[in-house]
Short mmCIF file of C-alpha atoms in Angstrom, two decimals:
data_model
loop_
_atom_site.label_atom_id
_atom_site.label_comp_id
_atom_site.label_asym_id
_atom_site.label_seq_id
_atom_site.Cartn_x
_atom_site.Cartn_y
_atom_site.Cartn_z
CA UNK A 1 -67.70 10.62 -39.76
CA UNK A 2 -69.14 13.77 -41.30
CA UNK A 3 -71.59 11.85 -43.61
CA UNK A 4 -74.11 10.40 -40.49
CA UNK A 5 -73.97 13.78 -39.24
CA UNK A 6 -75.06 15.47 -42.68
CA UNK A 7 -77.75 12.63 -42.81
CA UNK A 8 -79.47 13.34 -38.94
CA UNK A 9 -79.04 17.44 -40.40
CA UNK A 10 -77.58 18.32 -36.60
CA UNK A 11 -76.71 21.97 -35.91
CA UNK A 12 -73.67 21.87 -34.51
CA UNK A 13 -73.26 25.74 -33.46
CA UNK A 14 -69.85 26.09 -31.64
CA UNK A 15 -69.20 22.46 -31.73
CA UNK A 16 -66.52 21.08 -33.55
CA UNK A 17 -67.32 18.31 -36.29
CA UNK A 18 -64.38 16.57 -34.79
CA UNK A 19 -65.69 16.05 -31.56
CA UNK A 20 -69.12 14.22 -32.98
CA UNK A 21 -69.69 10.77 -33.69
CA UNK A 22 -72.74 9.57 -34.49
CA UNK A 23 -73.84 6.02 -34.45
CA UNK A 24 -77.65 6.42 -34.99
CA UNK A 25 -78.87 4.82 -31.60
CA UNK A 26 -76.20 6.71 -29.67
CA UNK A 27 -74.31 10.23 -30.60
CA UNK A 28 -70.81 11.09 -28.80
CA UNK A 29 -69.79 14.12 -28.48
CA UNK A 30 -66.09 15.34 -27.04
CA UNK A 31 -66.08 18.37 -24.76
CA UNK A 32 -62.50 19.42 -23.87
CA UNK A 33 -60.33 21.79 -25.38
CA UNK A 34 -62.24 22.31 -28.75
CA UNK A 35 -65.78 21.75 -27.42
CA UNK A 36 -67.17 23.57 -24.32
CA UNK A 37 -69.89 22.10 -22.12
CA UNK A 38 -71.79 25.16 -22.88
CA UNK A 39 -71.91 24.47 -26.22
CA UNK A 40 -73.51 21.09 -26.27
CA UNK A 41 -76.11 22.61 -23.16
CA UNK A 42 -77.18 24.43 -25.74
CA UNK A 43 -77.27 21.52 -28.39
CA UNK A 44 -79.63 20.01 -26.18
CA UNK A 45 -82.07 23.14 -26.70
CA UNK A 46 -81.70 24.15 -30.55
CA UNK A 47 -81.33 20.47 -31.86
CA UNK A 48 -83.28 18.42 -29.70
CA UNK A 49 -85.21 16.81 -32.12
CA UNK A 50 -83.04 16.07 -34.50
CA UNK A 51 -80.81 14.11 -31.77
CA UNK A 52 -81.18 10.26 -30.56
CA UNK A 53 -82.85 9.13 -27.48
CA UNK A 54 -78.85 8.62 -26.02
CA UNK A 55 -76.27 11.38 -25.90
CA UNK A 56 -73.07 10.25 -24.29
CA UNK A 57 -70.56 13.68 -23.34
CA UNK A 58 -66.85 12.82 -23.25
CA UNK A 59 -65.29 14.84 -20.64
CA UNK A 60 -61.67 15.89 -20.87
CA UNK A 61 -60.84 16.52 -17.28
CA UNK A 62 -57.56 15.63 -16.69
CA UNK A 63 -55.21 15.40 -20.08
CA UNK A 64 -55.93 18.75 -22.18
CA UNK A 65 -53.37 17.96 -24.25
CA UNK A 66 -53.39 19.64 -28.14
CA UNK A 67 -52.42 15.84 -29.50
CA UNK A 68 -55.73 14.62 -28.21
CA UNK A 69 -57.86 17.55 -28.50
CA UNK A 70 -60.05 16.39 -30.61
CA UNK A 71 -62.87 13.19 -29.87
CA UNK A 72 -61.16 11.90 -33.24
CA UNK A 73 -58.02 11.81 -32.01
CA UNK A 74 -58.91 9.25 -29.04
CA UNK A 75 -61.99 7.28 -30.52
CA UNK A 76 -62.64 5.70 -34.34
CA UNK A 77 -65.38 4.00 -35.57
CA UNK A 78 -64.04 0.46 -36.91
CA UNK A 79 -67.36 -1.32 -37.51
CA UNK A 80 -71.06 -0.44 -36.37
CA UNK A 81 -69.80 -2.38 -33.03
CA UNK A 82 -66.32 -2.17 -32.82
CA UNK A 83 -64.51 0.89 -32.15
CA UNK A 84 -60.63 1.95 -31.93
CA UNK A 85 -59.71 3.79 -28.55
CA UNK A 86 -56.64 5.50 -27.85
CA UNK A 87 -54.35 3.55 -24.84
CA UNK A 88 -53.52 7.01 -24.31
CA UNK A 89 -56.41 7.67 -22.28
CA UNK A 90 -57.77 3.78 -21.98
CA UNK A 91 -58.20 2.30 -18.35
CA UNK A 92 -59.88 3.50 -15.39
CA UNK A 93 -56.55 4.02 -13.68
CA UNK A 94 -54.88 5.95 -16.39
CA UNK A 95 -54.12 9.55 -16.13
CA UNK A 96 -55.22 11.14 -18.82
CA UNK A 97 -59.01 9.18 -18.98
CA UNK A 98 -61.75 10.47 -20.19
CA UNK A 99 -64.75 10.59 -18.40
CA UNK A 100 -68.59 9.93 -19.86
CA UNK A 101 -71.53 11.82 -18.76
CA UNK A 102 -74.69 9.83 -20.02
CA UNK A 103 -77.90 12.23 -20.88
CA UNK A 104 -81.34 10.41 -21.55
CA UNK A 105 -84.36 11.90 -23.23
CA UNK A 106 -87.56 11.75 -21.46
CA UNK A 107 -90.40 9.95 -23.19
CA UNK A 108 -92.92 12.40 -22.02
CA UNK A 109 -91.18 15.62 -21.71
CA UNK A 110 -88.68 15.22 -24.42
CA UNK A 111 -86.58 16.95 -22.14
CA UNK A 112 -82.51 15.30 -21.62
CA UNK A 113 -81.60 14.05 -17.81
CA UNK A 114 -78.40 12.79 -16.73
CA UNK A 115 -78.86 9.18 -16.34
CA UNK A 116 -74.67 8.37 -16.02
CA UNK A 117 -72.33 10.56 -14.35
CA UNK A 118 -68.62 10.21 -14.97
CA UNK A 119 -67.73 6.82 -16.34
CA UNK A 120 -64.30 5.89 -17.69
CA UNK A 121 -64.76 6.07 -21.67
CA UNK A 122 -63.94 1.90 -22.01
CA UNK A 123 -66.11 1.12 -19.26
CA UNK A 124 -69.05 3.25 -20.66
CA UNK A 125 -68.24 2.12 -24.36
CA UNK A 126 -67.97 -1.94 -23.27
CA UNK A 127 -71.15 -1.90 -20.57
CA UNK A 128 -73.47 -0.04 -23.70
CA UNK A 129 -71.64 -2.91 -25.47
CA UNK A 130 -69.14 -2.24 -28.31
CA UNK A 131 -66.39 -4.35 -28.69
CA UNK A 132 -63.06 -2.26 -28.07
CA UNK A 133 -59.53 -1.92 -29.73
CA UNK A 134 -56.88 0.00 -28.20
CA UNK A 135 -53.64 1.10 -29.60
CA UNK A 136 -51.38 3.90 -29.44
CA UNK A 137 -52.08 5.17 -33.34
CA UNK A 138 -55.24 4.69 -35.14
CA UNK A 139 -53.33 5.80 -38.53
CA UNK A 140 -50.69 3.21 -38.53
CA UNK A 141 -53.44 0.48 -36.87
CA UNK A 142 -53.61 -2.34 -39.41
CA UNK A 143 -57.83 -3.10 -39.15
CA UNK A 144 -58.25 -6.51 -40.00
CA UNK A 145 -62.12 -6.54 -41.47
CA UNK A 146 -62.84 -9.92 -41.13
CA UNK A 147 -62.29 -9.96 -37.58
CA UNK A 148 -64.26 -7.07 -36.38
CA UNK A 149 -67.91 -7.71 -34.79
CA UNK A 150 -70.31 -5.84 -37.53
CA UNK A 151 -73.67 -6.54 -35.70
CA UNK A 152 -74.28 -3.90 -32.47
CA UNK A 153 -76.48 -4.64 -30.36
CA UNK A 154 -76.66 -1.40 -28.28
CA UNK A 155 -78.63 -1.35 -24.44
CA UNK A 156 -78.14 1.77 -21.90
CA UNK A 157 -78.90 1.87 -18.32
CA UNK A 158 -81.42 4.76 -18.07
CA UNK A 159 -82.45 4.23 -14.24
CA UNK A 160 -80.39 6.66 -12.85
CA UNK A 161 -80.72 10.64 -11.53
CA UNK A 162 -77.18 11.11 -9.81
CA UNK A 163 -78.06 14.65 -8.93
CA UNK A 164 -81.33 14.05 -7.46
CA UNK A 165 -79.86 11.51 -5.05
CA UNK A 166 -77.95 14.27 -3.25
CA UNK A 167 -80.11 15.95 -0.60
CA UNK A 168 -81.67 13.69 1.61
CA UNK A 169 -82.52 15.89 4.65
CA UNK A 170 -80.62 14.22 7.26
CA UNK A 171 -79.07 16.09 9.94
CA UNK A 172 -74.80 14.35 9.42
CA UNK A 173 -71.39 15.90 10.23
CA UNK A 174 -69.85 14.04 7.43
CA UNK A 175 -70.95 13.28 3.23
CA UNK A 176 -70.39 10.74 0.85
CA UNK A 177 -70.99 13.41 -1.80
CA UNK A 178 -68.35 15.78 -2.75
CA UNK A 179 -68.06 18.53 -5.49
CA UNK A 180 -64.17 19.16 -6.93
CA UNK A 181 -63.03 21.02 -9.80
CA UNK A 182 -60.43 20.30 -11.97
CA UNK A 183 -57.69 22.67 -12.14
CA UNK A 184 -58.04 23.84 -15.76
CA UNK A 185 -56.18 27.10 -16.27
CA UNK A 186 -54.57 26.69 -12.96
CA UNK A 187 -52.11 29.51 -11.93
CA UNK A 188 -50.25 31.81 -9.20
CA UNK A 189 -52.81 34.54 -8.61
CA UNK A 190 -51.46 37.65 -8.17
CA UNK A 191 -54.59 38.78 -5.96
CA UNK A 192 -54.42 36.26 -3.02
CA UNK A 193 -51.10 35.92 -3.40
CA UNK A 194 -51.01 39.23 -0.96
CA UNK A 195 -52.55 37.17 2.06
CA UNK A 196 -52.24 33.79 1.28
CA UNK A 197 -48.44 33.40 2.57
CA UNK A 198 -48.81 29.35 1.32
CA UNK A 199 -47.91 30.37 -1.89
CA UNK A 200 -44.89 30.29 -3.70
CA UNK A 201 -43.42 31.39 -6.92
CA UNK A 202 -42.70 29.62 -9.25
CA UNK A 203 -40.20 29.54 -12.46
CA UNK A 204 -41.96 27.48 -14.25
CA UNK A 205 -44.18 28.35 -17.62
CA UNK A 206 -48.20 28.51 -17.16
CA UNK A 207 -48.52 25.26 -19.48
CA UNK A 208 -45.95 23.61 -16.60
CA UNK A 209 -47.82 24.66 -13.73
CA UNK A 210 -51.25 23.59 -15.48
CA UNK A 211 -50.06 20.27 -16.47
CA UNK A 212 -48.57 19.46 -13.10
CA UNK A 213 -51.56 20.40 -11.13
CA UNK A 214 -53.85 18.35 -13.54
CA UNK A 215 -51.99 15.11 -13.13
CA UNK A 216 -51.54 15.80 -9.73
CA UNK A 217 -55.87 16.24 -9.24
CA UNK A 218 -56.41 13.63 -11.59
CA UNK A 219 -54.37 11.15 -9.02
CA UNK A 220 -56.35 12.55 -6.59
CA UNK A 221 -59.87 11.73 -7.90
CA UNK A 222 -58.85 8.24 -8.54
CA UNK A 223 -57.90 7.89 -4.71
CA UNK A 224 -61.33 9.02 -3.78
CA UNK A 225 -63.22 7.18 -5.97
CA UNK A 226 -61.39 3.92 -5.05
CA UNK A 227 -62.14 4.91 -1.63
CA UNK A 228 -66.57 4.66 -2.08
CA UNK A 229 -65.84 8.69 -1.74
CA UNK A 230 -68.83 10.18 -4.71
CA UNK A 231 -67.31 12.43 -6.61
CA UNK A 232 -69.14 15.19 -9.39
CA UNK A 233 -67.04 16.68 -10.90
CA UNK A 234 -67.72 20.45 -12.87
CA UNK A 235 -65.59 22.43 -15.84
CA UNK A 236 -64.45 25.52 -14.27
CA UNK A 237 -64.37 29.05 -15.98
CA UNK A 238 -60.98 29.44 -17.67
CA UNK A 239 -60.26 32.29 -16.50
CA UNK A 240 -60.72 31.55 -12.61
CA UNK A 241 -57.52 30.55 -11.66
CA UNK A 242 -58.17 29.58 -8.16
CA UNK A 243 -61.38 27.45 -9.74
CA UNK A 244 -60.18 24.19 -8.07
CA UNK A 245 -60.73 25.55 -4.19
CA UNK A 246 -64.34 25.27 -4.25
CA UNK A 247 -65.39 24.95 -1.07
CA UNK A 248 -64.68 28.83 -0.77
CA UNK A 249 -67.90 30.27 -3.21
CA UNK A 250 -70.76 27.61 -1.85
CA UNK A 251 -72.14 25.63 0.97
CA UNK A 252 -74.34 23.05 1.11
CA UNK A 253 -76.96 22.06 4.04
CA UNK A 254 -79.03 19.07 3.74
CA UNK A 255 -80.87 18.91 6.86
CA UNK A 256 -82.32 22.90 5.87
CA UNK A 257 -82.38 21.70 1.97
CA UNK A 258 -80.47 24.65 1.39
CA UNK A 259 -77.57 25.87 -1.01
CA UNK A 260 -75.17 28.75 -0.06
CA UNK A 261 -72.82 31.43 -2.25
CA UNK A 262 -70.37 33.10 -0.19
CA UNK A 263 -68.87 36.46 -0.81
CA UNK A 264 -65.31 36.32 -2.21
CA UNK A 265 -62.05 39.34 -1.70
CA UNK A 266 -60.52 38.42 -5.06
CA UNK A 267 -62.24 39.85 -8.08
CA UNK A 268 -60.90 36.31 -10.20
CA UNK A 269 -62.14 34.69 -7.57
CA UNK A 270 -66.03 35.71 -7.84
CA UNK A 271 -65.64 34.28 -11.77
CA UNK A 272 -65.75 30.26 -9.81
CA UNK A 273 -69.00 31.09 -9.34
CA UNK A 274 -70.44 29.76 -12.36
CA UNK A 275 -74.13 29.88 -13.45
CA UNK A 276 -74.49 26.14 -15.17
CA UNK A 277 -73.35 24.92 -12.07
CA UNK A 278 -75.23 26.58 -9.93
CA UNK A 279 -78.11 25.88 -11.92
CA UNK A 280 -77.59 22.20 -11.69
CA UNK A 281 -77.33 22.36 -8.16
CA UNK A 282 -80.31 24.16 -7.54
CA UNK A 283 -82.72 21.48 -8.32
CA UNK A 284 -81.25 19.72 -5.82
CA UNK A 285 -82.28 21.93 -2.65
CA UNK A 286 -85.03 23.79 -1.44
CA UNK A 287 -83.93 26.91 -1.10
CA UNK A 288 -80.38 29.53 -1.89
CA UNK A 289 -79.34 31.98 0.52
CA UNK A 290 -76.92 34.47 -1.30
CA UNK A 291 -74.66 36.67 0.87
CA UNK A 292 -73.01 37.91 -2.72
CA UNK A 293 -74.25 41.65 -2.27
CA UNK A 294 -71.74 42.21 0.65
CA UNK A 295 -69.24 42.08 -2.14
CA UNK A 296 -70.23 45.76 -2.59
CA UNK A 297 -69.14 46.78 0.63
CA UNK A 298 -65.96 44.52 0.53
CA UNK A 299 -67.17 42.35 3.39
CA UNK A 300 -66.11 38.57 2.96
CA UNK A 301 -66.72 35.34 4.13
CA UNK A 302 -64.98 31.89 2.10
CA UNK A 303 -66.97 29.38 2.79
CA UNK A 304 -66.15 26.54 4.20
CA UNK A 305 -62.51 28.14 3.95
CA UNK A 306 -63.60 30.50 6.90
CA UNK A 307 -65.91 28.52 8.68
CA UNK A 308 -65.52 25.22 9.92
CA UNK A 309 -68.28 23.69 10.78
CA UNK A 310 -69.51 21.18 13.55
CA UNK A 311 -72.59 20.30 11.81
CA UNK A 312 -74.47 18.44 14.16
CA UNK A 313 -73.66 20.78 16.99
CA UNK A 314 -74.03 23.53 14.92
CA UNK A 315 -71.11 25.71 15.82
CA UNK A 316 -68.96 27.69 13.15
CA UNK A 317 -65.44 28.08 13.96
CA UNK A 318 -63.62 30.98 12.43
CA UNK A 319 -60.91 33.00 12.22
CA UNK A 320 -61.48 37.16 11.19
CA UNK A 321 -59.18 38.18 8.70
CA UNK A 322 -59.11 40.19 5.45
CA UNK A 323 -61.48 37.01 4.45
CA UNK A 324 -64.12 36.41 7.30
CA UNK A 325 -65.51 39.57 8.55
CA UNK A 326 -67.07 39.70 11.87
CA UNK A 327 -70.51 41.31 10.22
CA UNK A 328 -71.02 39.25 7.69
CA UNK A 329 -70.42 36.23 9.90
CA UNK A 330 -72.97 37.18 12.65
CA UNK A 331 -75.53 37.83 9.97
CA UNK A 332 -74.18 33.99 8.53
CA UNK A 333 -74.92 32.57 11.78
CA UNK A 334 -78.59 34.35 12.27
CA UNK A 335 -79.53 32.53 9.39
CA UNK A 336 -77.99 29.65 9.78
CA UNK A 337 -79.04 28.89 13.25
CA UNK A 338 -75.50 28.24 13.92
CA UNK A 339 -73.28 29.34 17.16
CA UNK A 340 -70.32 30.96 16.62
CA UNK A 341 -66.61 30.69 18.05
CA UNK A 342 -64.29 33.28 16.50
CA UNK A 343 -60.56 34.45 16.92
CA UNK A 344 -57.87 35.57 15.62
CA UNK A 345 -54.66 33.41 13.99
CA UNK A 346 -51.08 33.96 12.94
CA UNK A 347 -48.33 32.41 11.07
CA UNK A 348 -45.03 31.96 12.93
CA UNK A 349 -44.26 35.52 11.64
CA UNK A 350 -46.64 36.88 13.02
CA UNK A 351 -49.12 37.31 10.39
CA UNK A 352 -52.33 36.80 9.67
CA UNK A 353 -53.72 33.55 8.68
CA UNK A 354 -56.20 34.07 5.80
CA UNK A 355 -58.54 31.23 6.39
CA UNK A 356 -59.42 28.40 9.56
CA UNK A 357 -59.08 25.60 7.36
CA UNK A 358 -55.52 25.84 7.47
CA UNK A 359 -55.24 26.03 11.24
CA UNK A 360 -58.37 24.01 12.00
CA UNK A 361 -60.45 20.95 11.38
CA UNK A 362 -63.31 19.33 12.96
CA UNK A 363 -64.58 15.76 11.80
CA UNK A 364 -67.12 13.13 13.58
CA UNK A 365 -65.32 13.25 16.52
CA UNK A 366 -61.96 14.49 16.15
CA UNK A 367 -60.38 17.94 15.77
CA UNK A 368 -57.10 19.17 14.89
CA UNK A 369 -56.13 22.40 16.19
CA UNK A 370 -52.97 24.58 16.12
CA UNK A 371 -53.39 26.38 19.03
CA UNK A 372 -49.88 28.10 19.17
CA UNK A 373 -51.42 30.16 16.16
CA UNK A 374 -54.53 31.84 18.55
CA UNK A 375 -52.30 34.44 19.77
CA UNK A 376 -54.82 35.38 22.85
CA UNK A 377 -54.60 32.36 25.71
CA UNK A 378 -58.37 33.13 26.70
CA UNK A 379 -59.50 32.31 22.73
CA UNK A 380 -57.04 29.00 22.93
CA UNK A 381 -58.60 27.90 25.81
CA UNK A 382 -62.63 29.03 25.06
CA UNK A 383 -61.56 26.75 21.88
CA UNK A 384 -59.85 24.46 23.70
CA UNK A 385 -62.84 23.54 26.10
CA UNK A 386 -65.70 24.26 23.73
CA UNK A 387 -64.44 21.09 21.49
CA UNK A 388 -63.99 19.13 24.42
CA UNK A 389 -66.79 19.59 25.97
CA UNK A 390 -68.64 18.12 22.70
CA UNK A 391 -66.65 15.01 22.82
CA UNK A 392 -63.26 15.82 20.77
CA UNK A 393 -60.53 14.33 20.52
CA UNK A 394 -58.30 16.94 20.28
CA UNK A 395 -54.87 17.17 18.78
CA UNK A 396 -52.35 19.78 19.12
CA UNK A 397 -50.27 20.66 15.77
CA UNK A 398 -47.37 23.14 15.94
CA UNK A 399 -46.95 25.78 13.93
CA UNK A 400 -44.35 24.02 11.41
CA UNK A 401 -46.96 21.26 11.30
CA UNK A 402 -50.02 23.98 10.11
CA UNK A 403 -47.65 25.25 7.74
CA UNK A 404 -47.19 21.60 6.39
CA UNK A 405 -51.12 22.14 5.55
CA UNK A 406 -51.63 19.23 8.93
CA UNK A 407 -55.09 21.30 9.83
CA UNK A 408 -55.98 21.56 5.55
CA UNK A 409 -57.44 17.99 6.35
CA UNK A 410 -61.20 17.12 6.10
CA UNK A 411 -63.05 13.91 7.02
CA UNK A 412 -65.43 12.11 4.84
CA UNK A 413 -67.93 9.19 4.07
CA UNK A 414 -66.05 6.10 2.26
CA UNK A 415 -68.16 2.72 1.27
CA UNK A 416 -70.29 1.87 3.84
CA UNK A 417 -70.48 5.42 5.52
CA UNK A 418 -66.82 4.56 6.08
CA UNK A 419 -65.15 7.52 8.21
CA UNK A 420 -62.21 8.74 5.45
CA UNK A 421 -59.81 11.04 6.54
CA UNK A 422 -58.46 12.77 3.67
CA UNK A 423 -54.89 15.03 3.43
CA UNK A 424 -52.15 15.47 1.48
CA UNK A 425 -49.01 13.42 1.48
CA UNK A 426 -46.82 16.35 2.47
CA UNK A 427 -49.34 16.75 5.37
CA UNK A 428 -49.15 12.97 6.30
CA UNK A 429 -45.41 13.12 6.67
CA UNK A 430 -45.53 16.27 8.87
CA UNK A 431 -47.70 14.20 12.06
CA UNK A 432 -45.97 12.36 13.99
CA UNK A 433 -46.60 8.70 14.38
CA UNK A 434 -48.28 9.05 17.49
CA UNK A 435 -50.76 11.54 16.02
CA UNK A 436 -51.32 9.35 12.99
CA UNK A 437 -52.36 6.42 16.26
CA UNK A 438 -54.53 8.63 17.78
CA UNK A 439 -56.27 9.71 14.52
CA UNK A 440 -56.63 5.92 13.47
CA UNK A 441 -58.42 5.84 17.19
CA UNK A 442 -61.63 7.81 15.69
CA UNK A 443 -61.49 7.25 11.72
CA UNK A 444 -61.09 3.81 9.44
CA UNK A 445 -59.36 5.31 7.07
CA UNK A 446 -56.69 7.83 6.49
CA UNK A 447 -56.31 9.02 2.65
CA UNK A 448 -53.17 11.08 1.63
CA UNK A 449 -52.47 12.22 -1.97
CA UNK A 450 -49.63 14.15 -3.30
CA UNK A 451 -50.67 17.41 -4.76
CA UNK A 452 -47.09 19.65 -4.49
CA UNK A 453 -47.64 21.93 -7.53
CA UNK A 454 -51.90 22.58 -6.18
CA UNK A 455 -50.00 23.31 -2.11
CA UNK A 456 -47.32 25.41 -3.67
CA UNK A 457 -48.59 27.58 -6.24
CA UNK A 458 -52.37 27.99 -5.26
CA UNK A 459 -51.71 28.20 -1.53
CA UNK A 460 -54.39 25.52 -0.90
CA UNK A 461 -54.60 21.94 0.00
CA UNK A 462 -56.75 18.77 -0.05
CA UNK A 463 -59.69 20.20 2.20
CA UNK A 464 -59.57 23.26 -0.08
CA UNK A 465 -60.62 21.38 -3.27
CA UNK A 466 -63.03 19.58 -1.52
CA UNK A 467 -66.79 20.62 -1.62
CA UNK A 468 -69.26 18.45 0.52
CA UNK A 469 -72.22 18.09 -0.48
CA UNK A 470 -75.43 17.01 1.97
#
């Protein structure tokens, strides 16, 4: 593989040779373990001449295992059209896939746009149209030369821009478009474990907890995909390990065209906020409103984890705690345009709940409250009658039930602008069968996924690893 790469003279600065394979009209490239996306970002800038008109990024997103770290270890090169892929991590269903980014160069810039986003590696490899071979060891495969198809006869799909399709300026409650995160380098964090009183501790090693909580996300994606549910998906910073709760650093507002990057307590925390992904986002919207600086004076506001939002009433509801100061939030709102509804919440001990998402959630047209957490009966009933009095349906979940992460739900757009309801499995168990009716009453669909190891260790549940974006 090393000769075609010696013969296009490619500077491959931080990328490993192992991750490249070049096939003249189209050059692969593996980011994962070995390979960082920043790396190849940067290909794009010192090498752009020397590279072909097709770039195709395999993401590793949800295996990061050191037996397939490598591009080489999944993918071979059998004939000019026929290449050897790993069952390992063939299939759109399996586990461990890996998932293609297409970039395409402009003909008049000679600049590289995203033209695919996130196809399963056979699906990419078979639709540009190689002929495919899977097994479970490329060394001991016996390659029969007379069968293989020798002639390629390469086409791409260059119509795409799946970033500039996500802002359309509509005024909507609910998004087909989400962001999530995959939870590479996932761990107990010592800082939020002090407030967040959802997490547990664990005996397990780091490379346990990791693993778990990768399988577990990459289930997850694969349920909201299969439900029409738009998924982009971004590389974290390592050393983040809360990275996979990202609704807490940004918002998104499509009706104002604008992006917004919260304050966060946790000094690991403020790493999530990473500049290539911000930067990609950008060109979608108008304008960013930053409230970073209040940082300095250790006033906080998480996102979408301390504000839910009625969008198309514009109210924010939240609940002040050591993460949603009151200043911060009235300033929030000013800009915003957005009425506010705050309180105060408590676990069953009597302690503070860190963020509303866990008590709260408001979709199209139902809510999901735990009122027996709003210690003050004039809050509970402001609440109460301000959600009604927009057309709720409201339902009532005890305290055991919050702590079953029953309010960490969030609604979303399925095919069709299909109302999803989206929640973990443990939280599906914890309503009632009654509740589940009267939830069916106002969505099509409810989605539950099992993410123990993500609940248990990070604190956090389904709506926390769920971005929307408008």
């Amino acid at each position: 593989m090393e000769a075609p790469l010696k013969k296009r003279r490619l500077r491959l600065n931080n990328i490993s040779p192992e991750d490249v394979i070049d096939l003249e009209e189209l050059l692969i490239i593996g980011c994962g373990l070995e390979t960082s996306r920043d790396s190849i970002a940067d290909l794009f800038i010192t090498a752009r001449a020397g590279l072909p008109d097709h770039v195709a990024v395999v993401r590793d997103l949800f295996d990061r295992s050191h037996e397939r770290r490598y591009l080489s270890s999944i993918l071979h090169v059998l004939s000019p059209a026929t290449l050897f892929i790993n069952s390992g991590v063939y299939g759109s269903d399996n586990i461990n896939r890996r998932l293609v980014t297409q970039y395409t160069r402009d003909e008049d810039t000679g600049e590289y746009h995203v033209t695919l986003l996130d196809v399963e590696l056979g699906v990419y490899l078979s639709s540009v149209g190689f002929v495919l071979i899977a097994g479970e060891d490329y060394d001991s495969y016996q390659v029969d030369l007379g069968n293989l198809v020798t002639e390629a006869n390469l086409h791409f799909d260059d119509s795409h821009r799946p970033y500039e399709l996500l802002c359309n300026g509509k005024a909507r409650h609910t998004t087909n478009n989400v962001m999530m995160i995959p939870p590479i380098g996932f761990q107990s964090n010592i800082e939020t474990i002090e407030d967040n009183h959802f997490m547990q501790v664990s005996d397990s090693t780091p490379q346990e907890i990791e693993r778990s909580a990768m399988k577990e996300f990459s289930n997850f994606h694969l349920n909201m995909v299969e439900c029409g549910i738009k998924v982009y998906l971004f590389e974290p910073n390592t050393d983040a390990p809360d990275s996979t709760f990202c609704n807490n650093w940004i918002t998104t507002h499509g009706y104002e065209s604008s992006m917004v990057l919260y304050p966060l307590k946790a000094e690991s925390r403020r790493r999530e906020r990473k500049e290539s992904i911000i930067n990609i986002l950008k060109g979608a919207y108008r304008e960013v409103i930053s409230f970073e600086d209040y940082e300095n004076r250790d006033l906080i506001l998480e996102g979408t984890g301390s504000l839910v939002l009625d969008r198309m009433n514009k109210i924010a509801y939240a609940v002040l705690s050591e993460r949603c100061h009151k200043s911060i939030l009235m300033d929030w709102a000013s800009k915003m345009g957005y009425e506010l509804c705050f309180f105060k919440s408590v676990d069953m001990e009597g302690r503070p709940i860190y963020h509303t998402n866990v008590m709260m959630s408001v979709g199209t047209s139902l809510a999901v409250v735990c009122f027996d957490s709003i210690p003050n009966e004039d809050d509970q009933n402001t609440l109460r009658s301000k959600l009604q009095d927009h057309g709720y349906r409201v339902i009532d979940i005890t305290l055991e039930q919050m702590n079953e992460f029953c309010g960490n739900i969030i609604e979303v757009q399925g095919y069709h602008e299909s109302k999803v309801l989206c929640m973990s499995t443990r939280a599906y168990n914890a309503f009632s069968n009654e509740q589940k009716i009267q939830m069916m009453k106002e969505v099509d669909e409810i989605l539950h996924v099992d993410i123990p190891t993500i609940e248990n260790i990070g604190g956090g549940g389904v709506r926390c690893c769920i971005c929307e974006l408008f």
